[in-house]
Short mmCIF file of C-alpha atoms in Angstrom, two decimals:
data_model
loop_
_atom_site.label_atom_id
_atom_site.label_comp_id
_atom_site.label_asym_id
_atom_site.label_seq_id
_atom_site.Cartn_x
_atom_site.Cartn_y
_atom_site.Cartn_z
CA UNK A 323 45.85 15.46 -45.48
CA UNK A 324 42.19 16.82 -46.39
CA UNK A 325 42.02 20.34 -47.90
CA UNK A 326 38.45 20.77 -46.73
CA UNK A 327 39.63 23.00 -43.72
CA UNK A 328 42.18 25.94 -44.44
CA UNK A 329 45.81 26.06 -43.12
CA UNK A 330 46.35 29.16 -41.15
CA UNK A 331 49.73 30.64 -42.16
CA UNK A 332 50.28 33.39 -39.05
CA UNK A 333 53.22 35.95 -40.79
CA UNK A 334 52.26 35.02 -44.26
CA UNK A 335 53.03 37.98 -45.75
CA UNK A 336 56.87 38.11 -45.07
CA UNK A 337 59.92 36.59 -46.78
CA UNK A 338 59.03 32.99 -45.72
CA UNK A 339 55.50 33.03 -44.78
CA UNK A 340 54.44 34.64 -48.11
CA UNK A 341 56.00 31.70 -49.82
CA UNK A 342 54.78 29.02 -47.53
CA UNK A 343 51.26 30.30 -48.60
CA UNK A 344 52.24 30.34 -52.08
CA UNK A 345 53.34 26.57 -51.43
CA UNK A 346 50.26 25.44 -49.86
CA UNK A 347 47.77 26.83 -52.19
CA UNK A 348 49.88 25.41 -55.55
CA UNK A 349 49.41 22.31 -53.87
CA UNK A 350 45.56 22.83 -53.61
CA UNK A 351 45.25 23.55 -50.05
CA UNK A 352 42.79 25.81 -48.56
CA UNK A 353 44.77 28.87 -46.79
CA UNK A 354 43.99 31.48 -44.34
CA UNK A 355 46.65 33.94 -44.06
CA UNK A 356 46.30 36.07 -40.82
CA UNK A 357 48.53 39.46 -40.11
CA UNK A 358 48.00 43.07 -38.82
CA UNK A 359 47.13 44.19 -42.56
CA UNK A 360 45.52 41.13 -44.10
CA UNK A 361 41.85 40.46 -44.88
CA UNK A 362 41.82 38.11 -41.67
CA UNK A 363 43.42 40.57 -39.16
CA UNK A 364 45.45 39.03 -36.52
CA UNK A 365 47.65 40.85 -34.04
CA UNK A 366 49.97 39.12 -31.31
CA UNK A 367 49.35 42.05 -28.99
CA UNK A 368 45.62 42.06 -29.42
CA UNK A 369 43.93 38.56 -28.42
CA UNK A 370 40.44 39.61 -29.53
CA UNK A 371 41.79 38.94 -32.92
CA UNK A 372 42.89 35.48 -32.04
CA UNK A 373 39.50 33.72 -32.03
CA UNK A 374 38.57 34.75 -35.67
CA UNK A 375 41.71 33.71 -37.46
CA UNK A 376 41.54 30.19 -35.50
CA UNK A 377 37.98 29.59 -36.08
CA UNK A 378 37.59 26.05 -37.91
CA UNK A 379 41.47 25.59 -38.18
CA UNK A 380 43.22 22.49 -37.52
CA UNK A 381 46.63 23.06 -38.84
CA UNK A 382 48.46 26.46 -38.41
CA UNK A 383 51.76 27.81 -39.02
CA UNK A 384 53.40 30.31 -36.95
CA UNK A 385 56.20 33.01 -38.17
CA UNK A 386 56.45 35.51 -34.89
CA UNK A 387 57.85 39.05 -35.86
CA UNK A 388 61.10 39.93 -35.08
CA UNK A 389 62.24 39.92 -31.34
CA UNK A 390 58.40 38.66 -30.26
CA UNK A 391 57.74 35.86 -28.12
CA UNK A 392 54.48 33.95 -28.21
CA UNK A 393 52.18 34.93 -25.60
CA UNK A 394 51.65 32.31 -22.86
CA UNK A 395 47.87 31.97 -23.55
CA UNK A 396 48.01 31.97 -27.12
CA UNK A 397 48.68 27.71 -27.61
CA UNK A 398 46.02 27.04 -24.94
CA UNK A 399 43.34 29.24 -27.22
CA UNK A 400 44.67 27.39 -30.34
CA UNK A 401 44.21 23.86 -28.72
CA UNK A 402 40.95 24.87 -27.58
CA UNK A 403 39.84 26.19 -30.89
CA UNK A 404 40.41 22.72 -32.41
CA UNK A 405 44.25 23.04 -33.62
CA UNK A 406 45.60 19.89 -33.42
CA UNK A 407 48.74 20.47 -35.55
CA UNK A 408 51.66 23.10 -35.64
CA UNK A 409 54.78 23.90 -37.75
CA UNK A 410 56.80 26.66 -35.51
CA UNK A 411 59.19 28.85 -37.80
CA UNK A 412 62.21 29.10 -35.30
CA UNK A 413 65.95 30.03 -35.55
CA UNK A 414 69.22 27.34 -36.03
CA UNK A 415 71.25 29.86 -33.69
CA UNK A 416 68.25 29.79 -30.95
CA UNK A 417 70.65 28.19 -28.31
CA UNK A 418 73.88 29.48 -29.25
CA UNK A 419 73.05 32.99 -29.85
CA UNK A 420 70.64 32.84 -26.54
CA UNK A 421 67.22 33.62 -28.18
CA UNK A 422 65.35 33.34 -25.25
CA UNK A 423 61.87 34.63 -26.62
CA UNK A 424 61.96 31.72 -29.40
CA UNK A 425 63.47 28.90 -26.71
CA UNK A 426 60.31 29.74 -24.64
CA UNK A 427 57.98 29.46 -27.71
CA UNK A 428 59.35 26.33 -28.68
CA UNK A 429 58.59 25.24 -25.35
CA UNK A 430 54.92 26.14 -25.66
CA UNK A 431 54.61 24.90 -28.81
CA UNK A 432 56.26 21.32 -27.47
CA UNK A 433 54.11 20.97 -24.55
CA UNK A 434 50.93 22.24 -26.08
CA UNK A 435 49.36 18.61 -26.60
CA UNK A 436 49.45 19.45 -30.49
CA UNK A 437 51.26 17.40 -33.07
CA UNK A 438 54.31 19.40 -33.73
CA UNK A 439 57.47 20.35 -36.26
CA UNK A 440 59.91 23.04 -35.36
CA UNK A 441 61.85 24.46 -38.59
CA UNK A 442 65.20 26.08 -37.81
CA UNK A 443 66.95 27.88 -40.83
CA UNK A 444 70.01 29.02 -40.85
CA UNK A 445 70.89 32.76 -42.24
CA UNK A 446 68.42 33.35 -45.35
CA UNK A 447 70.02 34.13 -48.54
CA UNK A 448 67.26 37.00 -48.73
CA UNK A 449 68.85 38.61 -46.08
CA UNK A 450 71.33 40.08 -48.69
CA UNK A 451 68.34 41.82 -50.29
CA UNK A 452 66.55 42.70 -46.88
CA UNK A 453 68.46 43.33 -43.94
CA UNK A 454 71.91 44.01 -45.83
CA UNK A 455 70.38 45.47 -48.82
CA UNK A 456 71.53 49.05 -48.17
CA UNK A 457 75.09 47.70 -46.94
CA UNK A 458 75.44 45.93 -50.07
CA UNK A 459 74.84 49.22 -52.03
CA UNK A 460 76.71 51.18 -49.85
CA UNK A 461 79.95 48.86 -50.46
CA UNK A 462 80.58 47.74 -46.82
CA UNK A 463 78.80 45.19 -44.54
CA UNK A 464 79.80 44.82 -41.06
CA UNK A 465 78.86 41.56 -39.10
CA UNK A 466 81.02 40.58 -36.03
CA UNK A 467 81.22 36.84 -37.13
CA UNK A 468 84.64 37.19 -38.72
CA UNK A 469 85.37 34.48 -41.48
CA UNK A 470 83.47 31.13 -40.36
CA UNK A 471 81.40 29.72 -42.83
CA UNK A 472 77.81 29.78 -42.57
CA UNK A 473 74.72 27.95 -43.99
CA UNK A 474 72.82 30.42 -45.94
CA UNK A 475 69.58 28.53 -46.86
CA UNK A 476 67.15 29.69 -49.72
CA UNK A 477 63.68 31.31 -48.52
CA UNK A 478 61.88 29.00 -51.30
CA UNK A 479 63.57 25.93 -49.89
CA UNK A 480 62.51 26.76 -46.31
CA UNK A 481 58.87 27.34 -47.39
CA UNK A 482 58.89 24.20 -49.49
CA UNK A 483 60.07 22.25 -46.60
CA UNK A 484 57.52 23.95 -44.28
CA UNK A 485 54.50 23.25 -46.77
CA UNK A 486 55.57 19.52 -46.55
CA UNK A 487 55.75 19.38 -42.91
CA UNK A 488 52.32 20.76 -42.67
CA UNK A 489 50.69 18.56 -44.99
CA UNK A 490 52.44 15.32 -44.18
CA UNK A 491 52.83 13.18 -41.13
CA UNK A 492 56.81 12.29 -41.63
CA UNK A 493 57.93 15.18 -39.50
CA UNK A 494 55.74 15.30 -36.43
CA UNK A 495 57.74 15.58 -33.16
CA UNK A 496 61.00 16.62 -35.40
CA UNK A 497 63.10 19.88 -35.17
CA UNK A 498 64.59 20.38 -38.44
CA UNK A 499 67.71 22.57 -38.73
CA UNK A 500 67.78 23.93 -42.12
CA UNK A 501 70.94 25.17 -44.23
CA UNK A 502 71.71 25.61 -47.73
CA UNK A 503 74.05 22.84 -50.02
CA UNK A 504 77.15 24.51 -48.83
CA UNK A 505 78.66 26.89 -45.90
CA UNK A 506 79.73 30.34 -47.25
CA UNK A 507 81.61 33.07 -45.26
CA UNK A 508 79.88 36.36 -45.81
CA UNK A 509 82.99 37.86 -47.87
CA UNK A 510 82.57 34.28 -49.97
CA UNK A 511 78.71 35.26 -50.40
CA UNK A 512 79.43 38.89 -51.38
CA UNK A 513 81.86 37.69 -53.96
CA UNK A 514 78.86 35.70 -55.56
CA UNK A 515 77.01 38.99 -55.48
CA UNK A 516 79.88 40.98 -57.15
CA UNK A 517 80.09 38.37 -59.61
CA UNK A 518 76.75 38.74 -60.24
CA UNK A 519 76.13 42.55 -60.08
CA UNK A 520 79.44 44.19 -60.61
CA UNK A 521 79.07 45.67 -57.09
CA UNK A 522 82.38 45.96 -54.88
CA UNK A 523 81.44 45.33 -50.87
CA UNK A 524 83.95 45.16 -48.48
CA UNK A 525 82.96 43.05 -45.27
CA UNK A 526 84.54 43.53 -41.85
CA UNK A 527 83.80 40.93 -39.57
CA UNK A 528 85.08 42.30 -36.39
CA UNK A 529 83.30 43.45 -33.15
CA UNK A 530 84.66 47.25 -33.25
CA UNK A 531 83.38 47.75 -36.79
CA UNK A 532 79.93 46.26 -36.16
CA UNK A 533 79.92 48.41 -32.95
CA UNK A 534 81.01 51.64 -34.88
CA UNK A 535 77.99 50.76 -37.37
CA UNK A 536 75.23 50.16 -34.77
CA UNK A 537 76.57 53.51 -32.78
CA UNK A 538 75.97 55.41 -35.98
CA UNK A 539 72.36 53.88 -35.97
CA UNK A 540 71.93 55.45 -32.48
CA UNK A 541 71.76 51.98 -31.12
CA UNK A 542 72.16 51.68 -27.45
CA UNK A 543 75.68 50.24 -26.21
CA UNK A 544 73.94 47.70 -23.85
CA UNK A 545 72.01 46.10 -27.00
CA UNK A 546 75.13 46.39 -29.12
CA UNK A 547 77.00 44.41 -26.41
CA UNK A 548 74.57 41.91 -26.27
CA UNK A 549 74.59 41.36 -30.01
CA UNK A 550 78.40 40.84 -30.19
CA UNK A 551 78.22 38.52 -27.24
CA UNK A 552 75.83 36.56 -29.22
CA UNK A 553 77.80 36.85 -32.43
CA UNK A 554 80.80 35.62 -31.00
CA UNK A 555 79.23 32.52 -29.51
CA UNK A 556 78.12 31.66 -32.87
CA UNK A 557 81.84 32.52 -34.29
CA UNK A 558 83.27 30.00 -31.72
CA UNK A 559 81.17 27.34 -33.24
CA UNK A 560 83.07 27.48 -36.43
CA UNK A 561 82.17 26.84 -39.71
CA UNK A 562 78.57 25.20 -40.13
CA UNK A 563 78.46 21.87 -41.47
CA UNK A 564 75.45 21.28 -43.86
CA UNK A 565 72.61 19.16 -42.56
CA UNK A 566 71.23 17.90 -45.83
CA UNK A 567 67.88 17.80 -44.55
CA UNK A 568 66.29 20.30 -47.34
CA UNK A 569 67.74 18.00 -49.80
CA UNK A 570 66.49 14.71 -47.83
CA UNK A 571 62.85 16.09 -47.66
CA UNK A 572 62.47 17.66 -51.11
CA UNK A 573 64.34 14.98 -53.09
CA UNK A 574 66.13 17.69 -55.14
CA UNK A 575 69.16 19.84 -54.45
CA UNK A 576 68.92 23.09 -52.51
CA UNK A 577 69.74 26.14 -54.15
CA UNK A 578 73.01 27.59 -54.11
CA UNK A 579 73.86 30.94 -53.15
CA UNK A 580 75.62 31.76 -56.35
CA UNK A 581 72.20 30.82 -58.29
CA UNK A 582 70.47 32.87 -55.64
CA UNK A 583 72.52 35.84 -56.34
CA UNK A 584 72.17 35.47 -60.20
CA UNK A 585 68.45 35.72 -60.09
CA UNK A 586 68.24 38.19 -57.49
CA UNK A 587 70.80 40.49 -59.62
CA UNK A 588 68.16 39.87 -62.72
CA UNK A 589 65.28 40.84 -60.43
CA UNK A 590 66.99 44.04 -59.85
CA UNK A 591 67.08 43.97 -56.13
CA UNK A 592 70.52 45.70 -55.85
CA UNK A 593 69.88 48.17 -58.47
CA UNK A 594 70.95 51.41 -56.72
CA UNK A 595 68.20 54.25 -57.12
#
């Protein structure tokens, strides 16, 4: 595709979005990163910020903030502005965990009239240095998923696949469920972190432990109950079978969690203050 018009990256400063922008730039594509705090300001809750971000754009990547749905008028405005292609970052657990705001967002993208691709990653390797980092440092992680094996996938691989989807025609009209090269339970993943850092991290995959940990943080019981119900549904699916899509699209092996853990440890992400 031509690099004469920029590719819009919405959510381009986070774990995956920043990597998507880097991959695009590295391949020679003009890129416009738009967020609430970027040079090109974009705020989902302020429609007046949409037009300047969309101006002159034909292709865009959309990564929504956590627990945020796409406003119903956004795709209409994007289409009127000249957008003809969109790649949406979604979630592999969207249906089993009943992620309703992403289900609705996917529908809007599919029905927008644009060429579309939906990327659905499993858990990120990098979740252990963001959402779970403090638990790793504290030596105890609670997620009510039991011992089922998950398809932990590296953010660099997600971004590389996304960049391909934005710049090639091969994946138009496709939903891409992304996993790492092998499925791991949380205890197995934590063992790799232990091997790389020497940290001992206990794992409790029971609903009771998860409930206690969230109550200690002040999370309302009704929210906790919903989360446990959704995690239970995911656990009931059993072990994840790697999809191989990362390897197929990138024509190289996906990053194994053990490699990620060694690299993250070398970056010092789990060093205690």
